[in-house]
Coordinates of C-alpha atoms and ligand atoms in Angstrom, one line a residue:
M1 CA -16.1 -6.1 29.0
C2 CA -18.3 -9.1 28.0
P3 CA -16.0 -12.3 27.6
T4 CA -17.4 -12.5 24.1
E5 CA -16.6 -9.5 23.6
P6 CA -14.2 -9.1 20.3
D7 CA -10.9 -7.3 22.4
F8 CA -10.8 -4.1 20.1
T9 CA -7.5 -2.8 21.5
I10 CA -5.4 -5.8 20.5
L11 CA -4.6 -7.0 16.7
Q12 CA -3.8 -10.5 16.0
L13 CA -1.5 -11.8 13.6
Y14 CA -0.4 -14.9 11.9
N15 CA 3.6 -14.7 12.8
S16 CA 5.5 -17.1 10.7
D17 CA 8.1 -17.4 13.1
G18 CA 6.3 -19.6 15.2
Q19 CA 3.2 -20.7 12.6
Q20 CA 0.5 -19.5 15.4
L21 CA -2.4 -16.9 15.9
E22 CA -0.6 -13.9 18.3
A23 CA -2.0 -10.5 19.6
F24 CA 0.5 -8.2 18.7
R25 CA 2.0 -6.3 20.5
P26 CA 4.8 -3.4 19.6
R27 CA 8.7 -3.0 20.3
R28 CA 8.0 0.6 22.3
K29 CA 4.5 1.6 23.2
D30 CA 3.5 3.6 20.5
T31 CA 6.1 3.2 18.1
V32 CA 5.3 -0.1 15.5
Q33 CA 8.5 -0.4 13.3
M34 CA 7.8 -1.8 10.1
Y35 CA 10.3 -3.2 7.1
C36 CA 8.9 -3.7 3.7
C37 CA 10.4 -5.7 1.2
G38 CA 10.1 -3.9 -1.9
P39 CA 10.4 -4.4 -5.8
T40 CA 12.4 -5.2 -7.8
V41 CA 12.8 -2.8 -10.4
Y42 CA 14.5 -3.8 -14.0
G43 CA 10.4 -4.5 -14.9
Y44 CA 7.1 -3.3 -14.0
A45 CA 5.4 -4.3 -11.0
H46 CA 2.8 -7.8 -11.8
I47 CA -0.5 -8.3 -10.1
G48 CA 0.3 -10.6 -8.0
N49 CA 3.9 -8.4 -6.7
L50 CA 0.8 -6.2 -5.6
R51 CA -1.3 -7.9 -3.2
A52 CA 2.1 -8.0 -1.4
Y53 CA 1.7 -4.1 -1.2
T54 CA -2.3 -4.3 -1.1
V55 CA -1.2 -6.6 2.4
Q56 CA 0.8 -4.5 4.0
D57 CA -1.6 -1.7 3.4
I58 CA -4.2 -2.3 4.8
L59 CA -1.9 -3.9 7.5
R60 CA -0.9 0.4 8.5
R61 CA -4.3 1.2 8.2
C62 CA -5.2 -1.0 10.8
L63 CA -1.7 -0.2 13.1
L64 CA -2.6 3.3 12.4
A65 CA -6.4 3.3 12.7
L66 CA -5.3 1.3 16.8
G67 CA -3.3 4.5 17.5
Y68 CA 0.2 3.9 16.4
R69 CA 2.2 5.9 14.7
L70 CA 4.6 4.9 12.1
N71 CA 7.9 4.0 10.3
H72 CA 7.3 1.5 7.2
V73 CA 10.3 1.0 5.7
L74 CA 10.0 -0.5 2.0
N75 CA 13.3 -0.6 0.5
I76 CA 13.7 -0.6 -3.6
T77 CA 15.6 -3.7 -4.7
D78 CA 17.8 -1.6 -8.3
V79 CA 20.5 -3.6 -7.5
G80 CA 22.1 -7.4 -7.0
H81 CA 19.1 -9.8 -7.7
L82 CA 20.4 -11.6 -10.6
T83 CA 18.8 -14.2 -12.9
D84 CA 20.1 -18.0 -12.3
D85 CA 21.7 -18.1 -15.0
G86 CA 24.1 -15.5 -14.3
N87 CA 22.9 -12.0 -15.6
D88 CA 22.1 -8.9 -14.7
K89 CA 17.9 -8.4 -14.7
M90 CA 19.0 -4.9 -14.3
L91 CA 21.7 -4.5 -17.1
L92 CA 19.7 -7.5 -19.3
S93 CA 16.7 -4.8 -18.9
A94 CA 18.4 -1.6 -19.9
S95 CA 20.6 -3.1 -22.9
A96 CA 17.1 -4.5 -24.1
K97 CA 15.6 -0.7 -24.6
G98 CA 19.2 0.5 -25.1
K99 CA 19.1 3.2 -21.6
S100 CA 21.2 3.0 -18.8
V101 CA 20.5 0.6 -15.8
R102 CA 20.0 4.0 -14.0
D103 CA 17.9 5.5 -16.1
I104 CA 16.1 1.9 -15.9
A105 CA 15.9 2.1 -12.3
D106 CA 14.5 5.5 -12.4
Y107 CA 11.9 4.2 -14.7
Y108 CA 9.8 1.5 -13.3
T109 CA 10.8 3.4 -9.5
D110 CA 8.8 5.8 -11.2
A111 CA 5.9 3.1 -12.6
F112 CA 5.9 1.5 -9.7
F113 CA 4.7 4.4 -6.9
R114 CA 2.4 5.3 -9.9
D115 CA 0.8 1.9 -9.4
C116 CA 0.7 2.0 -6.2
A117 CA -1.1 5.5 -5.3
A118 CA -3.8 4.0 -8.6
S119 CA -4.1 1.5 -6.4
H120 CA -5.0 3.9 -2.7
I121 CA -1.0 2.1 -1.3
A122 CA 0.2 4.6 0.7
K123 CA 3.5 5.5 0.7
P124 CA 5.8 4.6 3.7
E125 CA 6.8 6.7 5.6
I126 CA 10.9 5.8 4.1
I127 CA 11.7 4.7 1.2
C128 CA 15.4 3.6 0.5
R129 CA 17.5 2.5 -2.9
A130 CA 19.8 -0.4 -2.1
T131 CA 22.4 1.6 -4.3
D132 CA 22.4 4.4 -1.5
H133 CA 22.9 2.3 1.5
I134 CA 26.0 0.9 -0.1
A135 CA 28.5 1.8 2.6
D136 CA 25.1 0.4 4.9
M137 CA 26.2 -2.8 3.1
Q138 CA 30.0 -2.8 3.6
E139 CA 29.4 -2.2 7.2
L140 CA 27.6 -4.7 8.0
I141 CA 29.3 -7.3 5.4
A142 CA 32.7 -6.1 8.0
R143 CA 30.8 -6.7 10.9
L144 CA 29.9 -10.3 10.1
E145 CA 33.3 -10.5 8.7
A146 CA 34.9 -9.2 12.4
S147 CA 32.2 -12.2 13.8
G148 CA 33.8 -14.8 12.0
Y149 CA 30.0 -15.5 9.9
T150 CA 32.2 -15.1 6.0
Y151 CA 34.5 -16.8 4.2
Y152 CA 36.4 -16.1 0.6
S153 CA 35.4 -18.7 -2.3
N154 CA 36.4 -18.1 -5.2
G155 CA 37.3 -14.8 -5.4
N156 CA 33.7 -13.8 -3.9
L157 CA 32.6 -13.9 -0.2
Y158 CA 30.2 -15.8 1.6
F159 CA 28.2 -16.2 4.7
D160 CA 28.7 -19.4 6.5
T161 CA 25.2 -20.6 7.6
G162 CA 27.5 -23.7 9.2
K163 CA 27.6 -20.9 11.6
L164 CA 24.4 -20.7 12.9
G165 CA 22.6 -23.8 14.3
D166 CA 18.8 -22.1 14.0
Y167 CA 19.4 -21.1 9.9
G168 CA 16.3 -21.8 8.4
R169 CA 14.5 -22.1 10.8
L170 CA 11.5 -19.5 9.4
A171 CA 10.5 -21.6 7.0
G172 CA 11.4 -25.2 8.6
L173 CA 13.9 -25.9 6.3
S174 CA 14.2 -29.0 7.8
Q175 CA 10.7 -30.1 6.7
I176 CA 11.1 -28.6 3.2
Q177 CA 11.8 -30.7 0.6
E178 CA 16.0 -29.8 0.2
E179 CA 15.3 -29.9 -3.8
E180 CA 13.3 -26.7 -3.8
V181 CA 15.8 -24.6 -1.9
L182 CA 18.9 -26.2 -4.0
S183 CA 16.4 -24.4 -7.4
R184 CA 16.9 -21.0 -5.9
T185 CA 20.2 -21.4 -5.2
G186 CA 21.9 -24.2 -7.3
T187 CA 24.5 -26.1 -6.1
D188 CA 28.0 -24.7 -5.9
S189 CA 31.0 -26.4 -5.2
A190 CA 32.3 -23.2 -4.1
K191 CA 30.6 -23.1 -1.0
K192 CA 30.8 -25.2 2.4
N193 CA 27.1 -25.9 2.4
Q194 CA 24.9 -25.4 -0.4
R195 CA 22.8 -22.8 1.9
D196 CA 25.3 -20.6 2.4
F197 CA 24.8 -17.3 0.1
V198 CA 27.4 -14.0 -1.5
L199 CA 27.6 -11.2 0.7
W200 CA 29.5 -9.8 -1.7
F201 CA 30.3 -10.2 -5.1
S202 CA 33.6 -9.5 -6.1
N203 CA 34.8 -12.2 -8.8
G204 CA 33.1 -12.0 -12.5
K205 CA 31.3 -14.6 -12.4
F206 CA 29.1 -11.4 -13.8
A207 CA 31.3 -10.0 -15.4
D208 CA 28.6 -7.3 -17.5
Q209 CA 27.4 -6.0 -13.2
A210 CA 27.1 -3.3 -14.5
M211 CA 27.1 -1.0 -11.5
Q212 CA 30.3 -2.0 -9.1
W213 CA 32.0 -0.9 -6.1
D214 CA 35.4 -0.5 -4.4
S215 CA 35.6 -2.6 -0.8
P216 CA 37.8 -4.4 1.1
W217 CA 37.2 -7.6 -0.6
G218 CA 37.9 -6.2 -4.3
R219 CA 35.1 -4.0 -6.4
G220 CA 32.1 -5.4 -7.3
Y221 CA 28.5 -5.5 -5.9
P222 CA 26.5 -6.4 -2.6
G223 CA 24.2 -9.8 -2.6
W224 CA 20.6 -9.4 -2.2
H225 CA 19.9 -10.3 1.0
I226 CA 22.6 -8.2 2.3
E227 CA 20.4 -4.6 1.2
C228 CA 17.7 -5.7 3.8
S229 CA 19.9 -6.1 6.4
A230 CA 21.8 -3.7 6.1
M231 CA 18.7 -1.1 5.0
A232 CA 16.6 -1.8 8.0
G233 CA 19.3 -1.5 10.4
R234 CA 19.8 2.1 9.3
F235 CA 16.6 3.3 9.3
L236 CA 14.7 1.0 11.7
G237 CA 17.5 -0.1 14.3
A238 CA 18.7 -3.1 15.8
Q239 CA 15.6 -4.4 16.4
I240 CA 12.0 -4.4 14.6
D241 CA 8.7 -4.7 15.5
I242 CA 7.3 -6.7 12.2
H243 CA 9.2 -7.3 8.4
C244 CA 6.5 -8.3 5.5
G245 CA 6.7 -10.0 1.8
G246 CA 5.5 -12.8 -0.3
V247 CA 6.0 -16.9 1.3
D248 CA 8.0 -16.6 -2.2
H249 CA 10.7 -14.9 0.6
K250 CA 10.2 -16.9 3.3
T251 CA 12.6 -20.4 2.4
V252 CA 15.7 -18.4 1.3
H253 CA 15.5 -14.2 0.8
H254 CA 13.8 -13.6 4.7
S255 CA 16.1 -16.9 6.2
N256 CA 19.8 -15.5 5.1
E257 CA 18.0 -12.4 6.5
I258 CA 17.7 -13.0 9.9
A259 CA 20.9 -15.3 9.6
Q260 CA 22.6 -11.8 8.6
S261 CA 21.0 -10.0 10.8
E262 CA 20.3 -11.9 14.0
S263 CA 24.2 -13.1 13.7
I264 CA 24.8 -9.4 15.2
L265 CA 22.6 -9.3 17.7
A266 CA 23.6 -10.3 21.0
P267 CA 22.2 -13.8 21.9
D268 CA 19.6 -12.6 24.6
K269 CA 19.1 -9.9 22.3
K270 CA 16.9 -12.8 19.3
P271 CA 15.1 -12.6 17.8
W272 CA 15.4 -9.5 15.4
V273 CA 11.6 -9.4 14.3
K274 CA 9.2 -9.9 16.5
F275 CA 6.6 -10.7 13.4
W276 CA 7.2 -12.1 10.6
L277 CA 3.6 -11.6 7.9
H278 CA 4.3 -13.6 5.1
N279 CA 0.8 -12.7 2.4
E280 CA 0.1 -16.0 -0.3
F281 CA 0.1 -16.0 -4.1
V282 CA -2.0 -14.6 -6.6
V283 CA -2.0 -17.5 -9.1
M284 CA -2.9 -18.3 -12.7
K285 CA -4.6 -21.3 -13.9
E286 CA -4.1 -20.2 -17.6
H287 CA -0.5 -21.0 -16.9
S288 CA -0.7 -24.3 -14.7
D289 CA 1.0 -26.7 -15.6
V290 CA 2.5 -27.3 -11.8
T291 CA 3.0 -30.4 -10.5
D292 CA 3.8 -29.5 -6.4
G293 CA 0.4 -29.1 -5.5
N294 CA -0.7 -25.7 -5.8
V295 CA -3.9 -24.9 -7.6
G296 CA -2.1 -22.7 -10.5
H297 CA 1.6 -20.9 -11.4
K298 CA 2.9 -18.4 -9.3
I299 CA 3.1 -14.8 -11.9
S300 CA 6.6 -13.4 -12.0
K301 CA 7.8 -11.3 -13.2
S302 CA 11.4 -13.7 -14.2
S303 CA 8.8 -15.6 -17.0
G304 CA 8.1 -11.8 -18.7
A305 CA 4.7 -12.9 -19.3
A306 CA 3.2 -11.5 -15.8
I307 CA 0.1 -9.3 -15.9
T308 CA 0.2 -5.7 -14.4
L309 CA -2.0 -3.0 -13.3
S310 CA -2.4 -1.5 -16.9
D311 CA -2.5 -4.8 -18.5
L312 CA -6.0 -4.6 -16.4
Q313 CA -6.7 -1.2 -16.7
D314 CA -6.8 -2.0 -20.9
K315 CA -9.5 -4.1 -20.3
G316 CA -11.5 -1.6 -19.0
F317 CA -10.8 -3.2 -15.0
S318 CA -10.2 0.0 -12.4
P319 CA -7.2 -0.7 -10.4
L320 CA -9.6 -0.4 -7.0
D321 CA -11.7 -3.0 -8.5
Y322 CA -8.4 -5.2 -8.4
R323 CA -8.0 -4.1 -5.2
Y324 CA -12.0 -5.3 -4.4
F325 CA -11.2 -8.3 -5.9
L326 CA -7.8 -9.1 -3.1
L327 CA -9.3 -7.8 -0.5
G328 CA -12.1 -10.7 -1.4
S329 CA -9.5 -13.0 0.2
H330 CA -7.7 -14.0 3.1
Y331 CA -4.1 -12.5 2.6
R332 CA -3.3 -15.9 3.4
S333 CA -4.6 -17.9 1.3
Q334 CA -3.6 -18.4 -2.0
I335 CA -5.8 -16.1 -5.0
Q336 CA -6.8 -17.0 -8.5
F337 CA -6.5 -15.2 -10.7
H338 CA -8.7 -15.0 -14.3
F339 CA -11.2 -12.5 -15.5
Q340 CA -14.8 -13.6 -14.8
A341 CA -13.7 -13.1 -11.4
M342 CA -12.2 -10.3 -11.8
E343 CA -15.4 -9.1 -14.0
G344 CA -17.5 -10.0 -10.4
A345 CA -15.2 -8.2 -8.4
R346 CA -15.8 -5.3 -10.7
K347 CA -19.3 -5.9 -10.3
S348 CA -19.6 -6.2 -6.9
R349 CA -17.7 -3.1 -6.6
K350 CA -20.2 -0.8 -8.5
R351 CA -23.5 -2.3 -6.6
L352 CA -22.0 -1.0 -3.0
Q353 CA -20.3 1.8 -4.6
Q354 CA -24.3 2.7 -6.0
K355 CA -25.8 2.2 -2.0
A356 CA -22.8 4.2 -0.7
G357 CA -23.5 6.7 -3.1
E358 CA -27.5 6.9 -2.0
L359 CA -27.0 6.6 1.4
Q360 CA -25.2 9.6 1.0
A361 CA -27.0 11.5 -0.5
L362 CA -30.6 9.9 1.8
C363 CA -28.1 11.8 4.5
G364 CA -27.2 14.5 3.5
K365 CA -23.1 14.3 4.1
T366 CA -19.7 14.1 2.9
P367 CA -17.7 11.1 4.2
Q368 CA -15.0 11.4 6.5
L369 CA -12.4 9.4 5.9
G370 CA -9.7 10.4 8.1
N371 CA -10.9 9.3 10.5
S372 CA -10.4 5.5 12.2
T373 CA -9.2 6.1 14.9
E374 CA -12.0 8.5 16.6
H375 CA -14.6 5.1 15.7
V376 CA -12.2 2.7 16.8
A377 CA -12.1 4.6 20.1
K378 CA -16.1 4.9 20.1
L379 CA -15.9 1.3 19.0
R380 CA -13.9 0.8 22.4
S381 CA -16.0 2.3 24.9
G382 CA -19.0 0.7 23.8
E383 CA -20.1 3.8 22.6
Q384 CA -20.2 2.8 19.2
K385 CA -23.4 -0.2 18.7
N386 CA -23.2 -0.6 14.9
P387 CA -23.1 -4.3 15.2
H388 CA -21.8 -4.3 11.4
M389 CA -19.4 -1.8 12.4
R390 CA -18.1 -4.3 15.4
G391 CA -17.6 -7.0 12.8
F392 CA -15.9 -5.0 10.5
L393 CA -13.3 -4.3 13.1
A394 CA -13.4 -7.7 14.2
A395 CA -11.9 -9.1 11.0
L396 CA -10.1 -7.0 10.4
L397 CA -8.3 -7.0 14.0
Q398 CA -8.3 -10.9 13.4
D399 CA -5.4 -11.4 11.7
L400 CA -6.7 -8.7 8.6
N401 CA -9.4 -10.4 7.8
T402 CA -10.7 -8.2 4.8
A403 CA -13.0 -10.7 3.3
R404 CA -14.8 -11.4 6.4
G405 CA -15.0 -7.8 7.0
L406 CA -16.3 -6.9 2.8
A407 CA -18.8 -9.3 4.5
S408 CA -19.7 -6.7 7.7
L409 CA -20.5 -3.2 4.8
W410 CA -22.8 -6.1 2.6
N411 CA -24.7 -7.1 5.7
A412 CA -24.9 -3.4 6.8
V413 CA -26.0 -2.3 3.7
K414 CA -28.7 -5.3 3.7
D415 CA -30.0 -4.9 6.8
N416 CA -33.3 -3.9 7.7
G417 CA -33.1 -2.4 11.1
L418 CA -30.5 -0.6 10.8
S419 CA -30.9 3.3 9.4
P420 CA -29.1 5.4 7.2
Q421 CA -27.5 7.0 9.0
E422 CA -26.0 3.5 10.5
K423 CA -25.8 2.3 7.0
F424 CA -23.8 4.9 5.6
E425 CA -21.5 5.1 9.3
A426 CA -20.6 1.6 8.6
L427 CA -20.0 1.6 4.8
E428 CA -17.6 5.1 5.2
F429 CA -15.7 2.9 8.3
G430 CA -15.0 0.3 6.1
E431 CA -13.8 2.2 3.4
S432 CA -12.0 3.6 5.3
F433 CA -9.5 1.1 5.6
L434 CA -10.4 -0.9 2.6
Q435 CA -10.1 1.9 0.4
I436 CA -12.0 0.8 -2.2
G437 CA -13.5 4.1 -3.2
L438 CA -16.8 3.9 -2.2
F439 CA -16.9 7.0 -2.2
E440 CA -15.3 7.8 -5.5
G441 CA -17.5 8.4 -8.2
A442 CA -21.0 8.3 -6.3
H443 CA -24.2 10.6 -6.6
T444 CA -22.5 13.1 -4.8
G445 CA -25.5 14.5 -2.8
A446 CA -23.9 15.6 0.2
E447 CA -21.4 18.2 -1.5
E448 CA -25.2 19.2 -2.8
A449 CA -26.8 19.6 -0.3
E450 CA -23.5 21.7 1.1
I451 CA -23.7 24.6 -0.8
P452 CA -26.4 27.2 0.7
V453 CA -29.7 27.5 -0.7
S454 CA -29.9 31.3 -1.9
V455 CA -33.5 32.4 -2.0
P456 CA -34.0 36.1 -3.8
T457 CA -35.8 38.3 -1.6
P458 CA -37.7 40.7 -3.8
V459 CA -37.0 44.3 -4.6
P460 CA -38.7 46.7 -3.6
Q461 CA -41.2 47.9 -5.7
E462 CA -40.1 52.1 -5.5
Y463 CA -36.7 50.5 -6.9
L464 CA -38.4 49.1 -9.5
V465 CA -39.2 52.5 -10.6
L466 CA -36.2 54.2 -10.4
L467 CA -34.5 51.4 -12.7
A468 CA -37.3 51.6 -14.8
R469 CA -36.7 55.6 -15.4
R470 CA -32.9 55.5 -15.6
D471 CA -33.0 52.6 -18.2
E472 CA -35.7 55.8 -19.8
A473 CA -33.0 58.6 -19.3
R474 CA -30.1 56.4 -21.0
K475 CA -32.3 55.4 -24.2
S476 CA -32.6 59.3 -24.3
K477 CA -29.1 59.9 -23.8
D478 CA -29.6 62.2 -20.4
Y479 CA -26.9 60.1 -18.7
T480 CA -26.6 63.2 -15.8
R481 CA -30.1 62.0 -14.5
A482 CA -28.9 58.3 -15.0
D483 CA -25.9 58.1 -13.1
Q484 CA -28.6 60.5 -10.0
L485 CA -30.6 57.3 -10.3
R486 CA -27.9 54.8 -10.3
N487 CA -26.3 56.6 -6.9
E488 CA -30.4 56.5 -5.4
L489 CA -30.0 52.8 -5.9
S490 CA -26.8 52.5 -5.0
Q491 CA -27.7 54.5 -1.2
A492 CA -30.2 51.9 -0.7
G493 CA -27.8 49.4 -1.2
Y494 CA -28.5 47.8 -4.9
Q495 CA -26.8 47.5 -7.7
I496 CA -27.5 48.2 -10.9
I497 CA -25.9 44.6 -13.2
D498 CA -26.4 45.2 -17.2
T499 CA -27.8 41.3 -18.5
A500 CA -28.7 40.5 -22.2
E501 CA -32.6 40.6 -20.4
G502 CA -31.9 43.7 -18.9
P503 CA -30.7 45.8 -16.7
I504 CA -31.7 44.1 -13.2
L505 CA -30.8 44.8 -9.8
E506 CA -28.9 42.9 -7.2
K507 CA -28.5 43.1 -3.0
Q508 CA -24.8 44.6 -2.6
N509 CA -23.4 42.7 0.7
V510 CA -22.8 45.4 3.1
Ligands
LIG1 P1 9.5 -8.9 -5.8 O1 9.6 -7.5 -6.7 O2 9.9 -10.0 -7.4 O3 10.9 -9.3 -5.0 O4 8.4 -8.9 -5.9 C1 8.4 -7.8 -4.8 C2 7.1 -8.2 -3.6 O5 6.0 -9.6 -4.2 C3 7.6 -9.7 -2.8 O6 6.6 -9.5 -1.6 C4 7.4 -11.0 -3.5 O7 7.4 -11.7 -2.0 C5 5.4 -10.1 -3.8 N1 5.3 -11.5 -4.4 C6 5.9 -11.9 -5.7 N2 5.6 -12.5 -6.5 C7 4.1 -12.2 -6.2 C8 3.0 -13.4 -7.0 N3 2.9 -13.8 -7.2 N4 1.7 -13.4 -5.5 C9 2.0 -12.3 -4.6 N5 2.9 -11.9 -4.3 C10 4.0 -12.4 -5.3
LIG2 ZN1 14.5 -8.0 1.7

């Protein structure tokens, strides 16, 4: 391989644990174990949440294109994610709507997957609900307790972060402002260290918690962080290759997941997760009242004012316009959401879609979106030389740079040195990763070309004479003669079809 050639076998990912780009290699040769923090289902996913799952979807498609098999787990948080003022968000949502907590969770879980499907976010291999894994959580808590990592305080069971030398290494907690952590966890006199967190709630601070279970630590419910450690362990084993989530989870939730999961690993087995991937936020300028240096204000579910996919659809945008909008930025950059930018995304997507349709019609082909692995193999071997396909793959393999990937597709379309076939192939390849609906609703020239064009063969004169005689026989009510003529025609391979315009002959398929 020429030294300047990109290496199409390696995916470079920015690992938040270590804060650098690294070549991704799974622990097992051909299978990737991936865990992604899923939605809290007490409300609709907002457009910020959908960024997280869109990034994870792109990662999925890259790993599959590189030939890996995937075990991708997504959890559904249907218990234990509390508001700062101590109310259960699930219960709040349920009582506001006069429904049971289970109804609420099921309703918003379904809504979440509908949004994902509309956004072309593929379903992970394993989807697990927290409430189905309370026993796994209790087992993990018992192991932590047996290893001396827990303490009781004020009736609740806490994880003692003071027992860990490197707690918070992911977030670089030593460098960040202590207040940022405390603003989420609050100052709590029950804690030995302010970073300690509850593994199991059994005291009545949250007396109105709707779902409770018996446990060795009293009747109650799990803390939020334990569910991810428990379910990752259940489905993926003691160690995993990739863990994803939004940047907001890095400081507290993921630091706590690491604390729990690494405490039960032998010291020489650390780290629990090989690669931590964090997507940046979608922020809204409209809500900008910030003093923290961010360009806008983060969109959040708990603010109650978050924009959803159906809000965008109500304004006439397709979910794929939003996907295009998201993919126009690198996942580690914050995105400012505003409707003008959405309008730009919609127009650009439409233009690219039109190009795709024209090329499709010109080439007379049906796009094959499921064979990215074959294309990657040809790019690796050098058999495929299309510079824009090479550029596209190089961009995606360089820390999922979808913005550069999109630029490669536009370059392909504008490149006068490429044949329509080569342009079409570049868009087909790009679409198999980006899934922005380039070939949806486009002019389907290929389908028209595929319909066999049937040029009728003229019926010999002699049979037309027989047909005319049969018609006369019918008119004069000589049905025996009419049937006789029909049989003659049939033996010659012609069928009489009576139409509004009179009888015609059609060649029978033998
Ligand atoms: P939640 O349902 O709030 O737990 O969030 C689900 C996923 O969305 C998590 O990975 C969060 O880190 C991520 N997330 C939450 N808000 C945003 C946002 N405004 N922009 C991007 N990702 C977000
Ligand atoms: Zn999690």
